[in-house]
Amino acid sequence: MSSAAATSTRARSWQGWPVVVRIAVFYVVARLVTTTFFLIAAALSGPASRYGFAPSLSELAMGWDAQWYWLVAVSGYPADLPLTPEGGVAENAWAFLPVYAYLSAGLGTVLGSWGAGAVVISLLSGFGASVALHAVLRDRIGDSAALWAVTFFACGPLAALFQVGYAESLFLFLLFLALRCVQVRRWGWLYALVPAMGFTRPGILAFALFLGLYGVHRFLRRRVEPLPLTDVVHLVGVAAVAVVVGFAWQLIAGLVTGDPGAYLATELAWRRNWIGDTSDRFVPVEGWIQAAGFWFTHWGLGAVAGYAALVLVVLGAAAALLFAPQVKRLGIEVRLWSASYLIYLLLVFFPQSSLFRLLVPISPLWGALAVPSSRGWRWAVLAAALLGQWWWIYNMYGLGNTFWQIP
């Protein structure tokens, strides 16, 4: 048999494997690569790092926000909001939702520690998210491109989140399942997925917006694609659940602490660390405007350049979602979700180094980079993703000692 024939036979054999098995192979290899990056970063870590000299993998996995989730699991939420010396609300556990923290605690009772439970849930959720992402993309861009998109996702710049005590991995799993349910119109599952998402990580209000925009899309296309009354009822019903869940945590925090603004004040405490604003006032979009002026002034370019850059970024993102042919291939559900989530971030977030992590929910857009069938292009994207992952791990975990090295 010639080498070309042997290669073709191996390719057919690989394609014959169940898709879950193929994804598992890529996911395990990706996790081994991430572990290697963590080990190298730990070896390069020194006295200047917040982790000190040569931290262990478990120490890295329990760093940063993982400590807050652990605190929630062992101490719950404060009835009295902690205050800064200036009298403002200090950073506290109310910023971290309970599902991941308590699931990790439950599994940790079996595995021996909260950290072990948290990492296992992140690892398993990352695999589940990979399988669900493939399902979301497969019908739109084909099996091969969808598998490449999953590979980019599993190896991407923020792939370390699959191995640390952060809620992102679990949220992504639930989110991709929910997007798939919308695609195939399995509305019943959404009544369970939406509350689970909403109490895992902030962002469920973006999903409510997505359902609203998707409903409008379906209504405008009703002559081309029938819009049954049952679909209307479920879209309204699930969106209403998402809105209620989205504001429920604010209500719970207010009832427990006796301060109706407890949750918003807690979230704004993190912004205060950057710009020193002592007010507890929340104004939509203000965070991005403040950040544009803050960062561009810090970089020596001036606030006006920052405002102009912000406008260009918003227009560029909108143009890509509306007109880029590779993005349009992904389907209306992915495009509307991405637009909804970006609008949500624009309304509520103050951009800083955590922005990279907060963009992970638009990971279905990896599919757009997988659409070109050029092997060279795909390998180049994968190499860039791995390079970005190393940069992120080294800076946020190997160093993590300046104001912009916060994951």
mmCIF file of C-alpha atoms in Angstrom, residues 84-319:
data_model
loop_
_atom_site.group_PDB
_atom_site.id
_atom_site.type_symbol
_atom_site.label_atom_id
_atom_site.label_comp_id
_atom_site.label_asym_id
_atom_site.label_seq_id
_atom_site.Cartn_x
_atom_site.Cartn_y
_atom_site.Cartn_z
ATOM 1 C CA THR A 84 -13.309 50.388 53.114
ATOM 2 C CA PRO A 85 -11.566 52.971 55.332
ATOM 3 C CA GLU A 86 -13.189 55.622 53.122
ATOM 4 C CA GLY A 87 -16.652 54.252 53.912
ATOM 5 C CA GLY A 88 -17.428 52.594 50.568
ATOM 6 C CA VAL A 89 -18.482 48.976 50.164
ATOM 7 C CA ALA A 90 -15.414 46.733 49.968
ATOM 8 C CA GLU A 91 -14.907 43.689 47.755
ATOM 9 C CA ASN A 92 -16.893 40.777 49.140
ATOM 10 C CA ALA A 93 -18.434 37.405 48.321
ATOM 11 C CA TRP A 94 -21.722 38.769 46.977
ATOM 12 C CA ALA A 95 -20.023 39.262 43.589
ATOM 13 C CA PHE A 96 -19.697 35.467 43.213
ATOM 14 C CA LEU A 97 -22.738 33.324 42.484
ATOM 15 C CA PRO A 98 -23.365 30.108 44.436
ATOM 16 C CA VAL A 99 -23.853 27.150 42.062
ATOM 17 C CA TYR A 100 -20.204 26.474 41.236
ATOM 18 C CA ALA A 101 -19.032 27.139 44.785
ATOM 19 C CA TYR A 102 -21.467 24.682 46.363
ATOM 20 C CA LEU A 103 -21.197 22.025 43.652
ATOM 21 C CA SER A 104 -17.440 22.076 44.174
ATOM 22 C CA ALA A 105 -17.962 21.762 47.920
ATOM 23 C CA GLY A 106 -20.253 18.776 47.432
ATOM 24 C CA LEU A 107 -17.839 16.950 45.158
ATOM 25 C CA GLY A 108 -14.955 18.044 47.356
ATOM 26 C CA THR A 109 -16.388 16.120 50.298
ATOM 27 C CA VAL A 110 -15.807 12.971 48.231
ATOM 28 C CA LEU A 111 -12.434 13.958 46.748
ATOM 29 C CA GLY A 112 -10.977 15.406 49.924
ATOM 30 C CA SER A 113 -10.937 19.152 49.354
ATOM 31 C CA TRP A 114 -12.921 21.985 47.829
ATOM 32 C CA GLY A 115 -10.103 22.649 45.361
ATOM 33 C CA ALA A 116 -10.152 19.092 44.046
ATOM 34 C CA GLY A 117 -13.900 19.254 43.534
ATOM 35 C CA ALA A 118 -13.612 22.629 41.792
ATOM 36 C CA VAL A 119 -10.906 21.499 39.352
ATOM 37 C CA VAL A 120 -12.738 18.265 38.479
ATOM 38 C CA ILE A 121 -15.953 20.192 37.796
ATOM 39 C CA SER A 122 -14.035 22.662 35.623
ATOM 40 C CA LEU A 123 -12.328 19.860 33.696
ATOM 41 C CA LEU A 124 -15.526 17.884 33.099
ATOM 42 C CA SER A 125 -17.512 21.026 32.261
ATOM 43 C CA GLY A 126 -14.855 22.054 29.758
ATOM 44 C CA PHE A 127 -15.192 18.713 28.005
ATOM 45 C CA GLY A 128 -18.975 18.973 28.056
ATOM 46 C CA ALA A 129 -18.735 22.502 26.661
ATOM 47 C CA SER A 130 -16.494 21.232 23.862
ATOM 48 C CA VAL A 131 -19.016 18.550 22.887
ATOM 49 C CA ALA A 132 -21.909 21.014 23.070
ATOM 50 C CA LEU A 133 -19.990 23.611 21.033
ATOM 51 C CA HIS A 134 -19.394 21.043 18.298
ATOM 52 C CA ALA A 135 -23.142 20.365 18.197
ATOM 53 C CA VAL A 136 -23.898 24.100 17.985
ATOM 54 C CA LEU A 137 -21.540 24.564 15.019
ATOM 55 C CA ARG A 138 -21.697 21.236 13.148
ATOM 56 C CA ASP A 139 -24.928 21.819 11.238
ATOM 57 C CA ARG A 140 -23.732 25.272 10.175
ATOM 58 C CA ILE A 141 -20.114 24.739 9.121
ATOM 59 C CA GLY A 142 -19.724 20.951 8.878
ATOM 60 C CA ASP A 143 -18.108 18.330 11.076
ATOM 61 C CA SER A 144 -14.482 19.041 10.181
ATOM 62 C CA ALA A 145 -14.665 22.805 10.663
ATOM 63 C CA ALA A 146 -16.649 22.344 13.886
ATOM 64 C CA LEU A 147 -13.955 20.009 15.212
ATOM 65 C CA TRP A 148 -11.291 22.583 14.381
ATOM 66 C CA ALA A 149 -13.347 25.238 16.180
ATOM 67 C CA VAL A 150 -13.522 22.986 19.250
ATOM 68 C CA THR A 151 -9.744 22.534 19.056
ATOM 69 C CA PHE A 152 -9.254 26.314 18.974
ATOM 70 C CA PHE A 153 -11.614 26.590 21.939
ATOM 71 C CA ALA A 154 -9.890 23.857 23.973
ATOM 72 C CA CYS A 155 -6.445 25.314 23.227
ATOM 73 C CA GLY A 156 -7.373 28.985 23.230
ATOM 74 C CA PRO A 157 -5.776 31.849 25.161
ATOM 75 C CA LEU A 158 -8.156 31.355 28.108
ATOM 76 C CA ALA A 159 -8.077 27.540 28.131
ATOM 77 C CA ALA A 160 -6.451 27.598 31.578
ATOM 78 C CA LEU A 161 -9.955 28.254 32.916
ATOM 79 C CA PHE A 162 -10.714 24.570 32.354
ATOM 80 C CA GLN A 163 -8.178 23.680 35.049
ATOM 81 C CA VAL A 164 -8.703 26.262 37.789
ATOM 82 C CA GLY A 165 -11.375 27.019 40.367
ATOM 83 C CA TYR A 166 -13.386 29.430 38.214
ATOM 84 C CA ALA A 167 -17.072 29.144 37.288
ATOM 85 C CA GLU A 168 -16.527 29.969 33.596
ATOM 86 C CA SER A 169 -16.156 26.361 32.485
ATOM 87 C CA LEU A 170 -19.464 25.283 34.026
ATOM 88 C CA PHE A 171 -21.214 28.375 32.676
ATOM 89 C CA LEU A 172 -19.952 27.668 29.152
ATOM 90 C CA PHE A 173 -21.246 24.107 29.318
ATOM 91 C CA LEU A 174 -24.705 25.293 30.356
ATOM 92 C CA LEU A 175 -24.648 28.147 27.832
ATOM 93 C CA PHE A 176 -23.745 25.982 24.836
ATOM 94 C CA LEU A 177 -26.417 23.474 25.822
ATOM 95 C CA ALA A 178 -28.919 26.333 25.979
ATOM 96 C CA LEU A 179 -27.876 27.645 22.558
ATOM 97 C CA ARG A 180 -28.270 24.160 21.113
ATOM 98 C CA CYS A 181 -31.738 23.912 22.674
ATOM 99 C CA VAL A 182 -32.725 27.144 20.927
ATOM 100 C CA GLN A 183 -31.359 25.859 17.628
ATOM 101 C CA VAL A 184 -33.387 22.649 17.804
ATOM 102 C CA ARG A 185 -36.283 24.293 19.710
ATOM 103 C CA ARG A 186 -36.196 22.075 22.755
ATOM 104 C CA TRP A 187 -37.748 24.767 24.908
ATOM 105 C CA GLY A 188 -38.484 22.654 27.964
ATOM 106 C CA TRP A 189 -34.824 22.166 28.849
ATOM 107 C CA LEU A 190 -34.297 25.928 28.946
ATOM 108 C CA TYR A 191 -36.516 26.287 32.007
ATOM 109 C CA ALA A 192 -33.864 24.300 33.909
ATOM 110 C CA LEU A 193 -30.760 25.588 32.131
ATOM 111 C CA VAL A 194 -31.555 29.289 32.516
ATOM 112 C CA PRO A 195 -31.750 29.295 36.350
ATOM 113 C CA ALA A 196 -28.623 27.106 36.536
ATOM 114 C CA MET A 197 -26.755 29.562 34.309
ATOM 115 C CA GLY A 198 -28.109 32.560 36.174
ATOM 116 C CA PHE A 199 -26.797 31.396 39.542
ATOM 117 C CA THR A 200 -23.436 30.196 38.176
ATOM 118 C CA ARG A 201 -21.983 33.349 36.658
ATOM 119 C CA PRO A 202 -23.246 36.840 35.689
ATOM 120 C CA GLY A 203 -24.581 37.066 32.139
ATOM 121 C CA ILE A 204 -28.088 35.645 32.175
ATOM 122 C CA LEU A 205 -29.568 39.044 31.318
ATOM 123 C CA ALA A 206 -27.610 38.841 28.070
ATOM 124 C CA PHE A 207 -29.384 35.548 27.383
ATOM 125 C CA ALA A 208 -32.723 37.256 28.023
ATOM 126 C CA LEU A 209 -31.790 39.889 25.438
ATOM 127 C CA PHE A 210 -30.739 37.134 23.037
ATOM 128 C CA LEU A 211 -34.126 35.423 23.369
ATOM 129 C CA GLY A 212 -35.882 38.718 22.745
ATOM 130 C CA LEU A 213 -33.853 39.430 19.613
ATOM 131 C CA TYR A 214 -34.302 35.860 18.428
ATOM 132 C CA GLY A 215 -38.064 36.199 18.898
ATOM 133 C CA VAL A 216 -38.075 39.371 16.798
ATOM 134 C CA HIS A 217 -36.040 37.581 14.121
ATOM 135 C CA ARG A 218 -38.476 34.681 14.048
ATOM 136 C CA PHE A 219 -41.439 37.075 13.863
ATOM 137 C CA LEU A 220 -39.962 38.986 10.917
ATOM 138 C CA ARG A 221 -39.360 35.687 9.086
ATOM 139 C CA ARG A 222 -42.707 34.111 9.927
ATOM 140 C CA ARG A 223 -43.792 33.983 6.260
ATOM 141 C CA VAL A 224 -40.625 32.130 5.313
ATOM 142 C CA GLU A 225 -40.286 30.080 8.478
ATOM 143 C CA PRO A 226 -43.528 29.395 10.379
ATOM 144 C CA LEU A 227 -43.690 30.703 13.932
ATOM 145 C CA PRO A 228 -45.961 28.370 15.931
ATOM 146 C CA LEU A 229 -47.785 29.747 18.931
ATOM 147 C CA THR A 230 -45.953 27.265 21.157
ATOM 148 C CA ASP A 231 -42.624 28.799 20.126
ATOM 149 C CA VAL A 232 -43.921 32.274 20.954
ATOM 150 C CA VAL A 233 -45.154 31.145 24.359
ATOM 151 C CA HIS A 234 -41.876 29.476 25.210
ATOM 152 C CA LEU A 235 -39.710 32.346 23.972
ATOM 153 C CA VAL A 236 -41.669 34.791 26.120
ATOM 154 C CA GLY A 237 -41.743 32.385 29.058
ATOM 155 C CA VAL A 238 -38.027 31.533 29.045
ATOM 156 C CA ALA A 239 -37.068 35.175 28.504
ATOM 157 C CA ALA A 240 -39.230 36.133 31.490
ATOM 158 C CA VAL A 241 -37.513 33.475 33.613
ATOM 159 C CA ALA A 242 -34.116 34.801 32.499
ATOM 160 C CA VAL A 243 -35.067 38.365 33.482
ATOM 161 C CA VAL A 244 -36.367 37.244 36.889
ATOM 162 C CA VAL A 245 -33.255 35.159 37.545
ATOM 163 C CA GLY A 246 -31.050 37.998 36.328
ATOM 164 C CA PHE A 247 -32.379 40.365 38.993
ATOM 165 C CA ALA A 248 -32.986 37.752 41.693
ATOM 166 C CA TRP A 249 -29.444 37.831 43.058
ATOM 167 C CA GLN A 250 -29.668 41.584 43.567
ATOM 168 C CA LEU A 251 -32.905 41.065 45.491
ATOM 169 C CA ILE A 252 -31.420 38.236 47.584
ATOM 170 C CA ALA A 253 -28.340 40.305 48.441
ATOM 171 C CA GLY A 254 -30.568 43.219 49.410
ATOM 172 C CA LEU A 255 -32.791 41.084 51.646
ATOM 173 C CA VAL A 256 -29.871 39.405 53.432
ATOM 174 C CA THR A 257 -27.863 42.587 53.999
ATOM 175 C CA GLY A 258 -30.711 45.026 54.394
ATOM 176 C CA ASP A 259 -29.192 47.193 51.663
ATOM 177 C CA PRO A 260 -31.153 47.199 48.362
ATOM 178 C CA GLY A 261 -28.027 48.298 46.492
ATOM 179 C CA ALA A 262 -25.721 45.698 48.051
ATOM 180 C CA TYR A 263 -24.974 43.748 44.884
ATOM 181 C CA LEU A 264 -24.319 46.737 42.635
ATOM 182 C CA ALA A 265 -22.183 48.375 45.319
ATOM 183 C CA THR A 266 -20.191 45.157 45.622
ATOM 184 C CA GLU A 267 -19.579 44.963 41.888
ATOM 185 C CA LEU A 268 -18.565 48.619 41.774
ATOM 186 C CA ALA A 269 -16.011 47.948 44.518
ATOM 187 C CA TRP A 270 -13.779 46.274 41.952
ATOM 188 C CA ARG A 271 -14.053 49.271 39.624
ATOM 189 C CA ARG A 272 -13.056 51.543 42.491
ATOM 190 C CA ASN A 273 -9.667 49.819 42.618
ATOM 191 C CA TRP A 274 -8.932 51.122 39.134
ATOM 192 C CA ILE A 275 -10.292 54.649 39.046
ATOM 193 C CA GLY A 276 -10.812 55.490 42.712
ATOM 194 C CA ASP A 277 -14.471 56.440 42.260
ATOM 195 C CA THR A 278 -15.999 56.276 45.744
ATOM 196 C CA SER A 279 -19.622 56.518 44.626
ATOM 197 C CA ASP A 280 -21.940 53.525 44.456
ATOM 198 C CA ARG A 281 -23.711 54.913 41.407
ATOM 199 C CA PHE A 282 -24.155 52.635 38.399
ATOM 200 C CA VAL A 283 -24.684 54.195 34.968
ATOM 201 C CA PRO A 284 -24.895 51.901 31.908
ATOM 202 C CA VAL A 285 -21.958 52.191 29.465
ATOM 203 C CA GLU A 286 -20.163 54.572 31.851
ATOM 204 C CA GLY A 287 -17.563 51.909 32.670
ATOM 205 C CA TRP A 288 -16.324 51.705 29.082
ATOM 206 C CA ILE A 289 -16.176 55.477 28.735
ATOM 207 C CA GLN A 290 -14.252 55.776 31.991
ATOM 208 C CA ALA A 291 -11.921 52.949 30.974
ATOM 209 C CA ALA A 292 -11.258 54.450 27.541
ATOM 210 C CA GLY A 293 -10.108 57.675 29.155
ATOM 211 C CA PHE A 294 -8.223 55.886 31.942
ATOM 212 C CA TRP A 295 -6.261 53.411 29.826
ATOM 213 C CA PHE A 296 -5.370 55.691 26.929
ATOM 214 C CA THR A 297 -4.248 58.390 29.335
ATOM 215 C CA HIS A 298 -2.148 55.788 31.158
ATOM 216 C CA TRP A 299 -0.607 54.748 27.832
ATOM 217 C CA GLY A 300 0.208 58.367 27.038
ATOM 218 C CA LEU A 301 -2.210 58.634 24.113
ATOM 219 C CA GLY A 302 -4.834 60.869 25.722
ATOM 220 C CA ALA A 303 -8.474 60.370 26.628
ATOM 221 C CA VAL A 304 -9.788 61.603 23.260
ATOM 222 C CA ALA A 305 -7.908 58.820 21.473
ATOM 223 C CA GLY A 306 -9.495 56.378 23.898
ATOM 224 C CA TYR A 307 -13.009 57.567 23.133
ATOM 225 C CA ALA A 308 -12.335 57.342 19.400
ATOM 226 C CA ALA A 309 -10.918 53.836 19.802
ATOM 227 C CA LEU A 310 -14.003 52.784 21.767
ATOM 228 C CA VAL A 311 -16.294 53.950 18.952
ATOM 229 C CA LEU A 312 -14.183 52.093 16.388
ATOM 230 C CA VAL A 313 -14.210 48.887 18.445
ATOM 231 C CA VAL A 314 -17.998 48.985 18.812
ATOM 232 C CA LEU A 315 -18.514 49.681 15.105
ATOM 233 C CA GLY A 316 -15.990 47.005 14.127
ATOM 234 C CA ALA A 317 -17.662 44.348 16.286
ATOM 235 C CA ALA A 318 -21.076 45.259 14.891
ATOM 236 C CA ALA A 319 -19.784 45.117 11.310
#
